[in-house]
mmCIF file with all atom_site columns, C-alpha atoms in Angstrom:
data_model
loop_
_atom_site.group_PDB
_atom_site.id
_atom_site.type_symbol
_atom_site.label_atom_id
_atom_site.label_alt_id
_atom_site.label_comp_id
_atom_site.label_asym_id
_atom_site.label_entity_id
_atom_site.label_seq_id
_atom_site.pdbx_PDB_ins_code
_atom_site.Cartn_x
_atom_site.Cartn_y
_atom_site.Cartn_z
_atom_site.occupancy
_atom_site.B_iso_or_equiv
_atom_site.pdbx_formal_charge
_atom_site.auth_seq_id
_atom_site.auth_comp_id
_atom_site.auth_asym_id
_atom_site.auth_atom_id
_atom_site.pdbx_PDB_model_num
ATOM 1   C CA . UNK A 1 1   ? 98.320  28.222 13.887  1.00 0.00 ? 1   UNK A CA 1
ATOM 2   C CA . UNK A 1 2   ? 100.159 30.068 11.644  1.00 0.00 ? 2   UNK A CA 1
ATOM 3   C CA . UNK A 1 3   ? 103.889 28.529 12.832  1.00 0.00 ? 3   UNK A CA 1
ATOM 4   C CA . UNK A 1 4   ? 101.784 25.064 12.062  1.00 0.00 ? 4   UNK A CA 1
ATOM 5   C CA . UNK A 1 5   ? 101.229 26.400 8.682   1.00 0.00 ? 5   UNK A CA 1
ATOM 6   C CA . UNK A 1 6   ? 105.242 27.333 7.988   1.00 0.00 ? 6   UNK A CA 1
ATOM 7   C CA . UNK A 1 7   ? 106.269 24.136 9.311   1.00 0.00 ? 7   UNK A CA 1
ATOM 8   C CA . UNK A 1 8   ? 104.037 22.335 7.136   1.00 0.00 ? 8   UNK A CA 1
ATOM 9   C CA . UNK A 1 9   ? 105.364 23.979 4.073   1.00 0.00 ? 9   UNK A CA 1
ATOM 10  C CA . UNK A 1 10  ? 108.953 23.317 4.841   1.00 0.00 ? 10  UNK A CA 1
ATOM 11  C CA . UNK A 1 11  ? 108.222 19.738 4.600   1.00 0.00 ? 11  UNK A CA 1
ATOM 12  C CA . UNK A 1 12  ? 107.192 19.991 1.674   1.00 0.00 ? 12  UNK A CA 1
ATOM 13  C CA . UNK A 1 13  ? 109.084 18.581 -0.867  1.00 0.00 ? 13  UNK A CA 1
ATOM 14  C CA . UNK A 1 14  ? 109.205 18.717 -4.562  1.00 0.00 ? 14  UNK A CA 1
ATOM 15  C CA . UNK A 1 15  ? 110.982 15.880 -7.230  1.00 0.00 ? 15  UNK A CA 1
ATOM 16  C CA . UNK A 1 16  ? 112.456 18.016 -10.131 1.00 0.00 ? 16  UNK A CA 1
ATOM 17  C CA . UNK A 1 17  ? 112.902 15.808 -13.180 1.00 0.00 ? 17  UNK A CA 1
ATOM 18  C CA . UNK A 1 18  ? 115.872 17.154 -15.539 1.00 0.00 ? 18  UNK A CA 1
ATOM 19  C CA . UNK A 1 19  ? 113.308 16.311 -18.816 1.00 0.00 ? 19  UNK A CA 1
ATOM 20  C CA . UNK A 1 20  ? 114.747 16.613 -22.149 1.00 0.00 ? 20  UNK A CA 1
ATOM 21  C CA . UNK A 1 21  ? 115.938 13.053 -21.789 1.00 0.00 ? 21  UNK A CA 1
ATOM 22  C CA . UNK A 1 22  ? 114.478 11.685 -19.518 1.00 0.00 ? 22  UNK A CA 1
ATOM 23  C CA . UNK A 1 23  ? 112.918 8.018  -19.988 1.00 0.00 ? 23  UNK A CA 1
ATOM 24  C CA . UNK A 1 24  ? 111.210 7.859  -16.550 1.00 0.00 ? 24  UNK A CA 1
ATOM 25  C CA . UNK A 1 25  ? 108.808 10.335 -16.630 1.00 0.00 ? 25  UNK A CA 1
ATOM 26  C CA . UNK A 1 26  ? 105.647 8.361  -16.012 1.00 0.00 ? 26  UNK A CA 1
ATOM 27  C CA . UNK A 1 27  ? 107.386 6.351  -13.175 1.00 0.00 ? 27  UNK A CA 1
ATOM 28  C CA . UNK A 1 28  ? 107.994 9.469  -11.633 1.00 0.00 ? 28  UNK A CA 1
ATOM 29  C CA . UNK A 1 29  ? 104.513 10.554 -11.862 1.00 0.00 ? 29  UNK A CA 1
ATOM 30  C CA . UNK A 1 30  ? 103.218 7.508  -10.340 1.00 0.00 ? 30  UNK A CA 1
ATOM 31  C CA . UNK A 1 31  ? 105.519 7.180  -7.649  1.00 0.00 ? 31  UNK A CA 1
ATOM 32  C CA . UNK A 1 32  ? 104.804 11.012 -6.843  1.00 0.00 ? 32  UNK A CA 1
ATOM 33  C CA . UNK A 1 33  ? 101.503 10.890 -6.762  1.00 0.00 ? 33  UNK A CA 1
ATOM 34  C CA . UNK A 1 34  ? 101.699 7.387  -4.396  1.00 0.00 ? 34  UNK A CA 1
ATOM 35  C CA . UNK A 1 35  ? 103.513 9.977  -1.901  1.00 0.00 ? 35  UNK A CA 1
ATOM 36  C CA . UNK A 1 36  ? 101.651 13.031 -2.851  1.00 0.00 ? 36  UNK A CA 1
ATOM 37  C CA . UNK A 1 37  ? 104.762 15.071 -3.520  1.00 0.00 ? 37  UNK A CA 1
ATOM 38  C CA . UNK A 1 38  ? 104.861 17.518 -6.773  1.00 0.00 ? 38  UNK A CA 1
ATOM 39  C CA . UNK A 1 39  ? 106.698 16.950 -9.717  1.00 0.00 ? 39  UNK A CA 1
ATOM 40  C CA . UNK A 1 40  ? 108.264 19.312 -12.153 1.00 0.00 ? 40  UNK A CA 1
ATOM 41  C CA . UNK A 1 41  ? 109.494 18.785 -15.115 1.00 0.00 ? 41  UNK A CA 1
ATOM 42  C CA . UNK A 1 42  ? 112.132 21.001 -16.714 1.00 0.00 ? 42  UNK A CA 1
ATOM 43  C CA . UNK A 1 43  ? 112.950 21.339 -20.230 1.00 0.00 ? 43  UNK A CA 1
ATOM 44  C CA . UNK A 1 44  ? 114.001 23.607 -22.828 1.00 0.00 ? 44  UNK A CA 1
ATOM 45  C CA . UNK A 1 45  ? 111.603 25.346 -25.056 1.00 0.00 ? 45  UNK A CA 1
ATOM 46  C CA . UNK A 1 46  ? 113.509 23.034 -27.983 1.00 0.00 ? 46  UNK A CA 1
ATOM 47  C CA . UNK A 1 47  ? 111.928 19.767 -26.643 1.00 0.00 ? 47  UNK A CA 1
ATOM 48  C CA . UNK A 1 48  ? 108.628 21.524 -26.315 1.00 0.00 ? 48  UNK A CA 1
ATOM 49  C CA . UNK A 1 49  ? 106.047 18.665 -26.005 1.00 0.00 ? 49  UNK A CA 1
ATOM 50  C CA . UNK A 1 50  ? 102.471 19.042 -25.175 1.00 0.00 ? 50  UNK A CA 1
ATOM 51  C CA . UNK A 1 51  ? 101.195 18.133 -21.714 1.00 0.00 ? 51  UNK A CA 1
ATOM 52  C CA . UNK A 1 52  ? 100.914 14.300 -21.721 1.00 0.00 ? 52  UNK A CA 1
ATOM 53  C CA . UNK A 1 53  ? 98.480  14.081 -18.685 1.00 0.00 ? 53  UNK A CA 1
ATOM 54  C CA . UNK A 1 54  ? 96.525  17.254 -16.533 1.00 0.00 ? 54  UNK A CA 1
ATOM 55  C CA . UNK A 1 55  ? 98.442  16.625 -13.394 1.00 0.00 ? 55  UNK A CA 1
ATOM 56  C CA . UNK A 1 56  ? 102.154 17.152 -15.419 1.00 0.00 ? 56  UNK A CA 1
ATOM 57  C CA . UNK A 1 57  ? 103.781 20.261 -14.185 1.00 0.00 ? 57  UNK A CA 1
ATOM 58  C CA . UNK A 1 58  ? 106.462 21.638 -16.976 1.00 0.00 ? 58  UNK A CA 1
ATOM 59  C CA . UNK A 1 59  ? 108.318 24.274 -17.378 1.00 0.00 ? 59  UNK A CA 1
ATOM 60  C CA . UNK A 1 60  ? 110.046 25.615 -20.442 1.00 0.00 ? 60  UNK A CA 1
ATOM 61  C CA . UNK A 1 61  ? 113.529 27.205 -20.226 1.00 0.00 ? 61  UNK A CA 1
ATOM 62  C CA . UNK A 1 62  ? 115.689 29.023 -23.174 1.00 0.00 ? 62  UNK A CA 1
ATOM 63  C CA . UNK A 1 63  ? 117.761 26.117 -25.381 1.00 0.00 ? 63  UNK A CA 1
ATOM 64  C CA . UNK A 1 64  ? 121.042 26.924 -23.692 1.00 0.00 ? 64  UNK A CA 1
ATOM 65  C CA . UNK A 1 65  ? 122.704 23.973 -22.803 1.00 0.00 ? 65  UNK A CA 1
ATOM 66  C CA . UNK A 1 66  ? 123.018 24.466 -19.073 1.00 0.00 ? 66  UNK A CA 1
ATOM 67  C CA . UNK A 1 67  ? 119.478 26.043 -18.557 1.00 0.00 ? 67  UNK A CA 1
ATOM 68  C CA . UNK A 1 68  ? 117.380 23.455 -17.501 1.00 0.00 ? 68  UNK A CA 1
ATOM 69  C CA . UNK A 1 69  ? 120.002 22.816 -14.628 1.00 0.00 ? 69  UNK A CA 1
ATOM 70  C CA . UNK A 1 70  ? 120.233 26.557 -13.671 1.00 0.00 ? 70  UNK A CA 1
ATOM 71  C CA . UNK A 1 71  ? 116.726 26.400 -13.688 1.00 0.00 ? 71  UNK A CA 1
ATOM 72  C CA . UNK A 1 72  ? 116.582 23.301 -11.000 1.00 0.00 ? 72  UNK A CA 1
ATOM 73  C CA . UNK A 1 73  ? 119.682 24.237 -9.081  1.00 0.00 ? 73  UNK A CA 1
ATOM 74  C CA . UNK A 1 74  ? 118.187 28.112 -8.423  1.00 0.00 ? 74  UNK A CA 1
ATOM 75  C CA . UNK A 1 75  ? 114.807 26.405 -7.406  1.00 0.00 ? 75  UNK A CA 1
ATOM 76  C CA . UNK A 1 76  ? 115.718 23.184 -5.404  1.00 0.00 ? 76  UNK A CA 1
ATOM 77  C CA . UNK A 1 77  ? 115.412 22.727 -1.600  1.00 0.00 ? 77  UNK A CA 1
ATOM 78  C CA . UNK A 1 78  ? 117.467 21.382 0.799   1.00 0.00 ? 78  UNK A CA 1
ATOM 79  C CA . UNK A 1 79  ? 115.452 17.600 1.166   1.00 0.00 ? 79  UNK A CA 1
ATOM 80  C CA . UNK A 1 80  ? 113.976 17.940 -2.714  1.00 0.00 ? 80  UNK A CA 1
ATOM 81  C CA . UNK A 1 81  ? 114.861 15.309 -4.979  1.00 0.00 ? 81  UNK A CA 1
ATOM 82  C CA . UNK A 1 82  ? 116.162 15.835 -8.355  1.00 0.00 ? 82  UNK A CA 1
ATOM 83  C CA . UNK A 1 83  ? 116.116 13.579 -11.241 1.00 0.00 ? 83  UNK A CA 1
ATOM 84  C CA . UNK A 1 84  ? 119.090 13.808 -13.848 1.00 0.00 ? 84  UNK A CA 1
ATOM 85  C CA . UNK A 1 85  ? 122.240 11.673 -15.877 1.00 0.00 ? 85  UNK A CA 1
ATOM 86  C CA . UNK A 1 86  ? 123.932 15.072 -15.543 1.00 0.00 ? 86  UNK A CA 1
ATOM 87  C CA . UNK A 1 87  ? 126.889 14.034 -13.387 1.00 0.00 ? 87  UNK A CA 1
ATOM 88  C CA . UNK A 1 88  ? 128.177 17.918 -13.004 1.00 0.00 ? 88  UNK A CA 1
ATOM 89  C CA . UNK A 1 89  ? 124.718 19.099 -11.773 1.00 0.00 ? 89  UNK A CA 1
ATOM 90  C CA . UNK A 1 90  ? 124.435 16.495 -9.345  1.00 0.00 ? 90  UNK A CA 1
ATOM 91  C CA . UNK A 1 91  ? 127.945 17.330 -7.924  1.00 0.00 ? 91  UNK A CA 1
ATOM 92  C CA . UNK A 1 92  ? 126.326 21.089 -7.624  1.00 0.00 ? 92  UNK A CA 1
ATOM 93  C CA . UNK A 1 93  ? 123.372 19.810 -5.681  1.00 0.00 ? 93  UNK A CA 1
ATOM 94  C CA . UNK A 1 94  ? 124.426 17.199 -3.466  1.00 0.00 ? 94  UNK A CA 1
ATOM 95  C CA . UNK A 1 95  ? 126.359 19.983 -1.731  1.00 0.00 ? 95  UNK A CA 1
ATOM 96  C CA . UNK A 1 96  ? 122.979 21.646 -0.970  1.00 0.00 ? 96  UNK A CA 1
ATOM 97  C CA . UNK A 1 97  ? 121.492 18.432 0.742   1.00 0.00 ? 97  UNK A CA 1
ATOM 98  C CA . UNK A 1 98  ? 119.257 17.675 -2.421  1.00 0.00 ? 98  UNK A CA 1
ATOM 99  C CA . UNK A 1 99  ? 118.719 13.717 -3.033  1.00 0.00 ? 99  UNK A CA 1
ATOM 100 C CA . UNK A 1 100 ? 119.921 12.899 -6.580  1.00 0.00 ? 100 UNK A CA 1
ATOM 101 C CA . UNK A 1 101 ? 119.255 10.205 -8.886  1.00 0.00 ? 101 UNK A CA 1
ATOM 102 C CA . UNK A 1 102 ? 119.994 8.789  -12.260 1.00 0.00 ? 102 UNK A CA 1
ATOM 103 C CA . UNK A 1 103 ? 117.216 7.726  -14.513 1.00 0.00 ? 103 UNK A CA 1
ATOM 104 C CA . UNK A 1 104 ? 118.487 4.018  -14.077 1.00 0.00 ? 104 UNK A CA 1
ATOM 105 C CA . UNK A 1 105 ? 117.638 4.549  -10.322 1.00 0.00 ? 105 UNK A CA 1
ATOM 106 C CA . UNK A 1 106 ? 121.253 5.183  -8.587  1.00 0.00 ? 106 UNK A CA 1
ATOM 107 C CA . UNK A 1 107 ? 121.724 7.779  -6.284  1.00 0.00 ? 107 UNK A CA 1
ATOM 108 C CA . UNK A 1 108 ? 124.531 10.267 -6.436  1.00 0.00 ? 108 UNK A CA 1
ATOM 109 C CA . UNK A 1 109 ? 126.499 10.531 -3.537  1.00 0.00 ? 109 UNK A CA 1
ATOM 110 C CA . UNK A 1 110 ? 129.280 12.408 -1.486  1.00 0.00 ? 110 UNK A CA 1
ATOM 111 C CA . UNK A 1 111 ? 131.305 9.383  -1.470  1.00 0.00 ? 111 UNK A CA 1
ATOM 112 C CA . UNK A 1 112 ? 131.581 8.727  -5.038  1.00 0.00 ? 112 UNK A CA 1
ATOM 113 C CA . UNK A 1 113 ? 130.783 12.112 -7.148  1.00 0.00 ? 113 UNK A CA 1
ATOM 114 C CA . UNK A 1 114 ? 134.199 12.863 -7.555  1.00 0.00 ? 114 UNK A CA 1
ATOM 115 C CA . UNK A 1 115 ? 134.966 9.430  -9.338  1.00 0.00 ? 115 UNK A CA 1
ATOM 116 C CA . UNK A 1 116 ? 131.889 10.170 -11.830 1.00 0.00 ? 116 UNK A CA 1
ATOM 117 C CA . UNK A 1 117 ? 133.350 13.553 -12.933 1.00 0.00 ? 117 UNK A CA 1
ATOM 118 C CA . UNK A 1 118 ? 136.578 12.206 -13.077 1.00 0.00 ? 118 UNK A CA 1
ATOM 119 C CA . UNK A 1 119 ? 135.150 9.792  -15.684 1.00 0.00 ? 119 UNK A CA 1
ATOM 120 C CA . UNK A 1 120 ? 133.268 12.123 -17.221 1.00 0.00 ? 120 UNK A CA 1
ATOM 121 C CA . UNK A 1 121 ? 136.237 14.368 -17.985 1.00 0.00 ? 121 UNK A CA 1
ATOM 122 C CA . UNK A 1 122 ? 138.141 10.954 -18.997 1.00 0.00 ? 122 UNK A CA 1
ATOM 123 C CA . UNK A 1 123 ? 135.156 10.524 -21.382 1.00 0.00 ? 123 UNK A CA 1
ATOM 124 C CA . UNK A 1 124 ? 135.521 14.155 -22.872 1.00 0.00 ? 124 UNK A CA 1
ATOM 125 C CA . UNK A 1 125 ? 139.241 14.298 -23.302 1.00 0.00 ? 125 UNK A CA 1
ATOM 126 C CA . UNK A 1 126 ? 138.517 10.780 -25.623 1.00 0.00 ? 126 UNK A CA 1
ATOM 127 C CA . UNK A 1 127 ? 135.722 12.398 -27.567 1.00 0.00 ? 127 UNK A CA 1
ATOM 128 C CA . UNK A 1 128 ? 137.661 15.801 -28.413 1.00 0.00 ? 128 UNK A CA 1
ATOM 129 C CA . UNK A 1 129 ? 140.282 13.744 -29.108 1.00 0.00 ? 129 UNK A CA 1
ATOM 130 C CA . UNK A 1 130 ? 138.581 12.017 -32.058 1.00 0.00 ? 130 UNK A CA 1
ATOM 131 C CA . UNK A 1 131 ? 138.183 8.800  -30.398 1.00 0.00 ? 131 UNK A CA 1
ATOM 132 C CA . UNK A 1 132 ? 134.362 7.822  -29.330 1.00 0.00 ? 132 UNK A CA 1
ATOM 133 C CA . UNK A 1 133 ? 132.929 5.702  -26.861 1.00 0.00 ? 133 UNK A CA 1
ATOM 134 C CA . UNK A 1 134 ? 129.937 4.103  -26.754 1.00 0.00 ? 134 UNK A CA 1
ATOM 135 C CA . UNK A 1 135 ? 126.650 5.933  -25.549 1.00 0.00 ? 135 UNK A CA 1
ATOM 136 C CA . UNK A 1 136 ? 124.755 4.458  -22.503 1.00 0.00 ? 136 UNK A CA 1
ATOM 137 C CA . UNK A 1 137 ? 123.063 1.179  -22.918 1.00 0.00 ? 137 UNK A CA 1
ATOM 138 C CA . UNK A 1 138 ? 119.118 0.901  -23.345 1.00 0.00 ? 138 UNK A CA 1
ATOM 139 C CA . UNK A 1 139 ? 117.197 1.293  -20.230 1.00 0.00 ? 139 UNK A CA 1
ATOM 140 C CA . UNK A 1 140 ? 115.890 -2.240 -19.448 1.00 0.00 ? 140 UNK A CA 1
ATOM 141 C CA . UNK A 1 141 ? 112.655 -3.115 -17.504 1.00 0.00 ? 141 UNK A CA 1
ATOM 142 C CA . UNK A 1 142 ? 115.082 -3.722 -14.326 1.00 0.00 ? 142 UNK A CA 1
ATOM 143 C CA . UNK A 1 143 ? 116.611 -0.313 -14.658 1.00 0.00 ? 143 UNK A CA 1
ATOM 144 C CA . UNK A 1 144 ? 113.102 1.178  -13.883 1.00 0.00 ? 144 UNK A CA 1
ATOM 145 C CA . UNK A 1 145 ? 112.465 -1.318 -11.332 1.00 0.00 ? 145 UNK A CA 1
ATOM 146 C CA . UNK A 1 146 ? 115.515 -0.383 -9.607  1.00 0.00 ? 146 UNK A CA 1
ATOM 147 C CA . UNK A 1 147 ? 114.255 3.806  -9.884  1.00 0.00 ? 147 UNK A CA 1
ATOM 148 C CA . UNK A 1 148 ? 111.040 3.039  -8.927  1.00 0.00 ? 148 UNK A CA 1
ATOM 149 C CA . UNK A 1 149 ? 112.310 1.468  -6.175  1.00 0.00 ? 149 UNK A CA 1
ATOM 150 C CA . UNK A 1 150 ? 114.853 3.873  -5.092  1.00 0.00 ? 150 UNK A CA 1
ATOM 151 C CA . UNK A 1 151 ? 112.761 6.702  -5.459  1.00 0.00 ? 151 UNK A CA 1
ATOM 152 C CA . UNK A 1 152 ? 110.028 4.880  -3.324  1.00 0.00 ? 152 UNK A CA 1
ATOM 153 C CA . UNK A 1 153 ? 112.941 4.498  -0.600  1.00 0.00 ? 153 UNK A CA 1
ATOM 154 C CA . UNK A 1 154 ? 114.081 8.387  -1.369  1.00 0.00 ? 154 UNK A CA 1
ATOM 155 C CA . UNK A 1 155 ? 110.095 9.750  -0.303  1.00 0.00 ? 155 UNK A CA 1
ATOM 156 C CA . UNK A 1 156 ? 109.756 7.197  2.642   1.00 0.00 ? 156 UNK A CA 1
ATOM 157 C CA . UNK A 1 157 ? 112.799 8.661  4.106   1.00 0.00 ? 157 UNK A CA 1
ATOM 158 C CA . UNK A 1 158 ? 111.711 12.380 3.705   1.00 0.00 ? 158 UNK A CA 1
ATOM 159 C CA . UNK A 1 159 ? 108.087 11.199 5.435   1.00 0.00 ? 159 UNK A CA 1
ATOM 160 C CA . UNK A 1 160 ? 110.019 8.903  8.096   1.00 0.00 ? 160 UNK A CA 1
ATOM 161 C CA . UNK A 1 161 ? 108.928 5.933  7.259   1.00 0.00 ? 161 UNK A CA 1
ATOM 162 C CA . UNK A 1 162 ? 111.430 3.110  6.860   1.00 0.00 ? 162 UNK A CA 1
ATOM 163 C CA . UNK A 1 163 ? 110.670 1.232  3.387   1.00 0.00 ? 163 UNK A CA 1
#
């Protein structure tokens, strides 16, 4: 009974939602609770915000830039899903076999992480050099279509089902 009980917990698998920004929160929660996986949200004690609904799970980190991703990359699970725009902590998870997806509902991947920093550093070397580019566009009713959907594909996977 008790190797039952162990190899129910490692399928157990937990969606960890990079929150200071994040637009998708109550798609996540839906979706999560459709699969009955946990959610938690991490974010730093600056964007403190009271509990929205009882079955929200937060957790407050110091206002460091990069703690809210130490915080998710030192608790994450192989097979855990992690939602984030942060391209360079999705390049640090996807080596640990973590599913990871953009708030607009596109999954990070092997294949094309290194093209993303590369950008990314493109981006920065404009900015510090005076020169700005526009922000991201406004998330549109078909961006969080396309996450629900994707995240809905993401949990059918993990519970082998074929959506």
């Amino acid at each position: 009974m008790e190797g039952w009980r162990i190899s129910l917990l490692e399928k157990e698998r937990t969606i960890f939602v990079d929150a200071d920004a994040c637009p998708v929160k109550d798609e996540v929660l839906k979706t999560a609770a459709d699969f009955d996986v946990k959610v938690v949200f991490v974010a730093s004690f600056e964007h403190f915000q009271v509990t929205r609904k009882e079955e929200e799970n937060w957790t407050y980190v110091d206002p460091h830039k990069e703690a809210a991703d130490l915080y998710i990359a030192n608790h994450v699970r192989s097979g855990d899903v992690v939602v984030t725009q942060d391209i360079g902590l999705a390049s640090l998870l996807l080596g640990k076999k973590i599913y990871v997806m953009s708030e607009r509902g596109y999954l990070f991947e092997e294949n094309s992480i290194d093209h993303a920093l590369f950008r990314r550093h493109v981006a920065q070397k404009l900015r510090r050099s005076g020169r700005y580019t526009k922000g991201p566009k406004k998330l549109v009713k078909e961006d969080r279509e396309r996450f629900v959907k994707e995240l809905q594909k993401i949990l059918s996977k993990i519970e082998g089902f074929t959506y």
